[in-house]
Short mmCIF file of C-alpha atoms in Angstrom, two decimals:
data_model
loop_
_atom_site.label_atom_id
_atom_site.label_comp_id
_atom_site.label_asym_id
_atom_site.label_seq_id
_atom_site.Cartn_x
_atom_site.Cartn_y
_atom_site.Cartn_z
CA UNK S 1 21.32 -56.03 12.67
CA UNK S 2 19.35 -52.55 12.81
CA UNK S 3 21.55 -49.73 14.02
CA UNK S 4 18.15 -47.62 15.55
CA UNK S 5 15.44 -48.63 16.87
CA UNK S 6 12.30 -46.30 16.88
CA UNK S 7 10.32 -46.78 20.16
CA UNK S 8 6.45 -45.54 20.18
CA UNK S 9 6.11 -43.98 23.38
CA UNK S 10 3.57 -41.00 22.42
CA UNK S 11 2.55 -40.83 18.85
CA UNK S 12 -0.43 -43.47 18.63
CA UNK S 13 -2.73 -41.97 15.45
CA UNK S 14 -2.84 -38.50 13.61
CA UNK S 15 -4.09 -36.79 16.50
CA UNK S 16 -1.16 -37.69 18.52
CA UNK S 17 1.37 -36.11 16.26
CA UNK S 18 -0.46 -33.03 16.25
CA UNK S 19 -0.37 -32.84 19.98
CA UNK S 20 3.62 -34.46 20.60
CA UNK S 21 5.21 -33.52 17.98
CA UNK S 22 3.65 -30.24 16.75
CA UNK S 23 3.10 -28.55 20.21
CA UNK S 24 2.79 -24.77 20.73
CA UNK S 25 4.93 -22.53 18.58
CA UNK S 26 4.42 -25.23 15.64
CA UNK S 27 3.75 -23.65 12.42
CA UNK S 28 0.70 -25.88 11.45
CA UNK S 29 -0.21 -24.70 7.99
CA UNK S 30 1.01 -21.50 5.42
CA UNK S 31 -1.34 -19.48 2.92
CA UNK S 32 0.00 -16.93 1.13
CA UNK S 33 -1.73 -14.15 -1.64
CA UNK S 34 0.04 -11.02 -3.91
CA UNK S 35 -1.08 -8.57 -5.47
CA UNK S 36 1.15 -6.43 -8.33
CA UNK S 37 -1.15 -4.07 -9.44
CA UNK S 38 -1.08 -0.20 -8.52
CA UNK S 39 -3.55 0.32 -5.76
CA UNK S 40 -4.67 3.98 -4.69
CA UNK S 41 -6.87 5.91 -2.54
CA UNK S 42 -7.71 9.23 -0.84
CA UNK S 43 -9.88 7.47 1.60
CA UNK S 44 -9.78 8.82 5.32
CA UNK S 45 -10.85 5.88 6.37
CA UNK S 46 -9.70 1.98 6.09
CA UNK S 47 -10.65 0.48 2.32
CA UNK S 48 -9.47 -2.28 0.34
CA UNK S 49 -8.77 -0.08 -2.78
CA UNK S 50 -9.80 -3.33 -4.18
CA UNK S 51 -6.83 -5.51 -3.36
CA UNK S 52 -6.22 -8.89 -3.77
CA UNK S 53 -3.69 -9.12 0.10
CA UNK S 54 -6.25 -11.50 1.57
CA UNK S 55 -6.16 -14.83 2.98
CA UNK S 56 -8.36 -16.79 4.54
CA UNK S 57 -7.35 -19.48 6.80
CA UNK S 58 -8.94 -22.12 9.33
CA UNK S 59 -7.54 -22.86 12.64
CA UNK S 60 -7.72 -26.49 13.48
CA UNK S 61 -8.13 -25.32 16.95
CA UNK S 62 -9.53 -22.14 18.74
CA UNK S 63 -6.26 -21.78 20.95
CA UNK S 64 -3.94 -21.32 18.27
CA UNK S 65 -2.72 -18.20 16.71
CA UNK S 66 -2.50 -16.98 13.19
CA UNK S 67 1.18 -14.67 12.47
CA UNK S 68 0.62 -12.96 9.47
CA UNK S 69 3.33 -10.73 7.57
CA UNK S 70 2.63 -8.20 4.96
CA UNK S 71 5.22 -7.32 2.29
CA UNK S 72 4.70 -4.32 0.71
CA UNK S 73 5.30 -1.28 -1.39
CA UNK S 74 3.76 2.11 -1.10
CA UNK S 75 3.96 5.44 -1.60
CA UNK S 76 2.27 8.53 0.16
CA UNK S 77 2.32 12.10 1.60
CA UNK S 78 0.68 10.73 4.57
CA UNK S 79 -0.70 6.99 4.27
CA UNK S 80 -1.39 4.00 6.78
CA UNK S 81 -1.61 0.52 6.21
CA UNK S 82 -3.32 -1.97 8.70
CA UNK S 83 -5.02 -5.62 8.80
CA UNK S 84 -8.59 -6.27 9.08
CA UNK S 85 -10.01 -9.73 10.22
CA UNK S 86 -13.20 -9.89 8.70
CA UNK S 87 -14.61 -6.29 9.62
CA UNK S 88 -12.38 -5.56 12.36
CA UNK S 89 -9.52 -3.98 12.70
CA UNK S 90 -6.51 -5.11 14.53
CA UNK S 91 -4.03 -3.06 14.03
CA UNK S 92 -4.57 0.64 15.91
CA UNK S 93 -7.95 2.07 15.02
CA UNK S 94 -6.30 5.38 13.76
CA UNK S 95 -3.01 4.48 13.12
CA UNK S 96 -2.85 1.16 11.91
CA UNK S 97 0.32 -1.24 11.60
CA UNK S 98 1.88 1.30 9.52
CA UNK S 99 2.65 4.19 7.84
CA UNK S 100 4.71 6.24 4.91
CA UNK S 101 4.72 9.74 4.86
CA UNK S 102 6.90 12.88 2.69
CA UNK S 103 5.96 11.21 -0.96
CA UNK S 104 9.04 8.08 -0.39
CA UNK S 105 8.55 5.21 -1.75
CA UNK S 106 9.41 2.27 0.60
CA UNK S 107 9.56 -1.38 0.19
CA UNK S 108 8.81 -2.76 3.42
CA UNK S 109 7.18 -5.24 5.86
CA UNK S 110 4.91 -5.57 9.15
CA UNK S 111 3.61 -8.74 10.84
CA UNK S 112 0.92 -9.27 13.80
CA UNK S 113 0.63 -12.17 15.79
CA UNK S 114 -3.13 -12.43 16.00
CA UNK S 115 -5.49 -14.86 18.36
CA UNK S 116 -9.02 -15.28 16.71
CA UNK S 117 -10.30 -17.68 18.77
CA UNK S 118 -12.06 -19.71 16.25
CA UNK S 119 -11.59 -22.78 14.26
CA UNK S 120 -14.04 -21.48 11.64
CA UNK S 121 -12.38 -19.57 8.15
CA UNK S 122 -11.06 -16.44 8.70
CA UNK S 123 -10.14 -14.20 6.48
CA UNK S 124 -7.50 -11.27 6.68
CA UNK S 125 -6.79 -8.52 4.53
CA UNK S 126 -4.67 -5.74 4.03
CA UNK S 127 -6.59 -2.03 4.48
CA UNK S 128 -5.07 1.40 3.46
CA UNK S 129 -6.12 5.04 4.02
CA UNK S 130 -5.00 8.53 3.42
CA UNK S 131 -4.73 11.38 5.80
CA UNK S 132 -3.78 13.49 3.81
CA UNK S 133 -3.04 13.48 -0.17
CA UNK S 134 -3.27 10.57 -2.06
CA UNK S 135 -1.60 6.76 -0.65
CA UNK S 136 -0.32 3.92 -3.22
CA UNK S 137 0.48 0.68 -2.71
CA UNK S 138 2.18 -1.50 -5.48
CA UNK S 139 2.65 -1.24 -9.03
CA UNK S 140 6.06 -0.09 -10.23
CA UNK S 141 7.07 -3.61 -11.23
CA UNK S 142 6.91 -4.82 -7.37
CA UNK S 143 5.02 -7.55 -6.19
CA UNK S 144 3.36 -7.57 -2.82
CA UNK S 145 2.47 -10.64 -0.69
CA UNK S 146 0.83 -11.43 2.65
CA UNK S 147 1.56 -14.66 4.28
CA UNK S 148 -0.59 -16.05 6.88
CA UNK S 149 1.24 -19.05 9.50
CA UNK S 150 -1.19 -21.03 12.00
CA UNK S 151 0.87 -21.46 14.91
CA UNK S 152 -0.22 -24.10 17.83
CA UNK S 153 -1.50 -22.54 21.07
CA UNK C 1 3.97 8.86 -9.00
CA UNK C 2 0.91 10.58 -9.80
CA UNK C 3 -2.54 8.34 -10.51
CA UNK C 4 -3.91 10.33 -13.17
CA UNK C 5 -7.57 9.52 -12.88
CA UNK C 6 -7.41 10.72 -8.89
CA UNK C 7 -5.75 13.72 -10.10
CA UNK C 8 -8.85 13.91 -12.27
CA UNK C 9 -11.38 13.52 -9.80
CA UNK C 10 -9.85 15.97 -7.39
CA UNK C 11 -9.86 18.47 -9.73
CA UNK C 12 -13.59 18.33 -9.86
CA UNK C 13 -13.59 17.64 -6.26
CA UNK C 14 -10.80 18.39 -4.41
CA UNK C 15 -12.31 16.36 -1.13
CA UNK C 16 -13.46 13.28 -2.90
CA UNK C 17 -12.90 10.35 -1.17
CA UNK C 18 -11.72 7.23 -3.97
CA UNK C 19 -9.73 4.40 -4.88
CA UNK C 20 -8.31 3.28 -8.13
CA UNK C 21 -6.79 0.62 -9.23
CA UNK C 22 -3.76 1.02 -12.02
CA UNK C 23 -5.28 3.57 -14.18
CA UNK C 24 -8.56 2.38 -14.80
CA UNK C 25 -11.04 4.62 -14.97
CA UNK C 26 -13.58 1.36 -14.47
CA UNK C 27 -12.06 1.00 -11.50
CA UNK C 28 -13.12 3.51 -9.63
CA UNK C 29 -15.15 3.05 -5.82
CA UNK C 30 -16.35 6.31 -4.38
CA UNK C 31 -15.66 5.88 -0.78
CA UNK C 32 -17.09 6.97 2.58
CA UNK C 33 -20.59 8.54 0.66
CA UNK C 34 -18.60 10.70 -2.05
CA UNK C 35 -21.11 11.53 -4.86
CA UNK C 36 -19.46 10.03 -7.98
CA UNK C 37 -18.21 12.35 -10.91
CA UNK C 38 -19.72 10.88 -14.22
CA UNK C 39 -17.03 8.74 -16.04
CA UNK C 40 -17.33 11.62 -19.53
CA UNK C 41 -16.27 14.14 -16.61
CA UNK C 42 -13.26 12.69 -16.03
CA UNK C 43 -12.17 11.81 -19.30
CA UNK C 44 -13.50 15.65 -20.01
CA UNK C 45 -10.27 16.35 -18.01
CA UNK C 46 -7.87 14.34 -18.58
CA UNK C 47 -5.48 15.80 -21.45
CA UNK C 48 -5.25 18.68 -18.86
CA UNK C 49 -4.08 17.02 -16.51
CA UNK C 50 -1.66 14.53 -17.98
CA UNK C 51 -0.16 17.62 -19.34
CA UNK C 52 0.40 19.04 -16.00
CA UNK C 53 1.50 15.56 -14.27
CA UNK C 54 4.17 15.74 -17.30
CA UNK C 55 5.40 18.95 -16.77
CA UNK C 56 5.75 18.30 -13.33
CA UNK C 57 7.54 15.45 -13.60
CA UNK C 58 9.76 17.29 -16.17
CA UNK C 59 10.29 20.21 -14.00
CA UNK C 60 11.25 18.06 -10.91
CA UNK C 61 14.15 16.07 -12.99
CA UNK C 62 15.57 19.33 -14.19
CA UNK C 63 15.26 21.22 -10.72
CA UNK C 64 17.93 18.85 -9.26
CA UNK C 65 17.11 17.77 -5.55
CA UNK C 66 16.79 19.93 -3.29
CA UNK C 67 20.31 19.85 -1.63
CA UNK C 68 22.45 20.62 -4.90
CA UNK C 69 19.54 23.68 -5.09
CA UNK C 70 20.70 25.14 -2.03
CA UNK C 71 24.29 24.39 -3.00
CA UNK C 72 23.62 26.57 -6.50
CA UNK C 73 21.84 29.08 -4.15
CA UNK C 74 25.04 29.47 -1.65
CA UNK C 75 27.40 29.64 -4.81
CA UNK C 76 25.46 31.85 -7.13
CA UNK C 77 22.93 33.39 -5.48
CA UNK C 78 18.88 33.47 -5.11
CA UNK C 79 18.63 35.68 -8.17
CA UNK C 80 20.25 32.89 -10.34
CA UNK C 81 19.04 30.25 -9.03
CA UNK C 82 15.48 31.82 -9.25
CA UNK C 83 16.27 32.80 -13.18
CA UNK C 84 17.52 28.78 -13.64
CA UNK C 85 14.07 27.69 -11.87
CA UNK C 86 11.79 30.36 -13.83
CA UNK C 87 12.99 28.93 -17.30
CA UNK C 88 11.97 25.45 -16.49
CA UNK C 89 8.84 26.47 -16.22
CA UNK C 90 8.60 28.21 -18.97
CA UNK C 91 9.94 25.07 -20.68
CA UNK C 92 7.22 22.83 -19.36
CA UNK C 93 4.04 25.23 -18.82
CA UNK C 94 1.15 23.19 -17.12
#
């Protein structure tokens, strides 16, 4: 004699799970990059200093969101970190996500909830510049990540 | 933490804009238009100034921080403490 019994009420093909049981605030899919190599510039404006903090990701639909979090270590007498979708910016245009200054190292982390508004590959990156002196990011032994989550609209 | 080869480059060119990655002097990308300083130019320079990172670094672990400094200056004065400071760097000239 079964002791459950699973009725179908919703969840008819692939499609339906996505929308019934994965509604909004679902985390729909997780891609992740590091980068442990010493990474420095005096740039005054935003640059890669050749990183490897990217991801790209695809939205399986246009209304969802991407949350992405950035683990990182820097150093710098006046640096700030930011994200850049593609070409653009979406952190503050000057000040970024951001920031270390006084020549302290800091291990730390910042995250942005971003909307895209596309289903087509997307690619994020972490961007670094100096206002003054010179700005590091990694090395030391430390390992630096950035994790991208789709999340359902 | 000092990158040696941007300590390089600014000492040709104090307002160069750069990146680096690690140490690698391959790795170099002139940013925002900076004319890049030939790669013997560098190198040219670089005894100099791993010499001077070195003696920085050694004067800064023998200095102490900066709060037991102005605890040495409260107990024994500026003129000692500035006789303590003035033969570390004499110990590690740049």
């Amino acid at each position: 004699m079964p002791l459950t019994q699973l009725r179908n009420l919703g969840i008819v093909s692939a499609a339906g799970i996505t929308t019934t049981k994965l509604g909004a605030g679902a985390v729909l899919q997780a891609i992740t990059a590091s980068d442990s190599t010493q990474r420095s510039t005096t740039s005054a404006t935003f640059v890669t200093g050749s990183n490897t903090l990217s991801v790209t990701i695809t939205p399986s639909s246009a209304s969802n969101k991407i949350f992405l979090i950035v683990h990182i270590y820097v150093y710098a007498l006046d640096g700030l970190w930011t994200l850049f979708r593609g070409a653009t910016n979406i952190g503050n245009a000057t000040g970024g996500l951001t920031g270390a200054s006084g020549n302290i190292s800091i291990m730390g982390a910042y995250t942005k909830l971003d909307s895209p508004n596309t289903t087509s590959a997307t690619t994020y990156q972490v961007y670094f510049k100096a206002n003054s002196g010179v700005s590091y990011t990694g090395g030391n032994n430390t390992e630096q990540y950035i994790t991208a989550f789709e999340i359902a609209g | 933490m000092k990158n040696k080869i941007i300590e390089a480059i600014l000492k040709i060119n104090p307002t160069a804009q750069v990146s680096v990655s690690e140490e690698d002097i391959n790795s170099i990308v002139w940013e925002n238009d900076t004319p890049p300083i030939p790669k013997d130019q560098i190198l040219a320079i670089l005894p100099q100034v791993e010499k001077e990172i070195n003696a920085i670094n050694n004067r800064v672990k023998e200095y102490g921080s900066w709060q037991s400094q102005l605890d040495e200056i409260y107990h024994e004065g500026l003129d000692a403490w500035k006789t303590r400071i003035a033969s570390i760097k004499a110990k590690y000239p740049k």
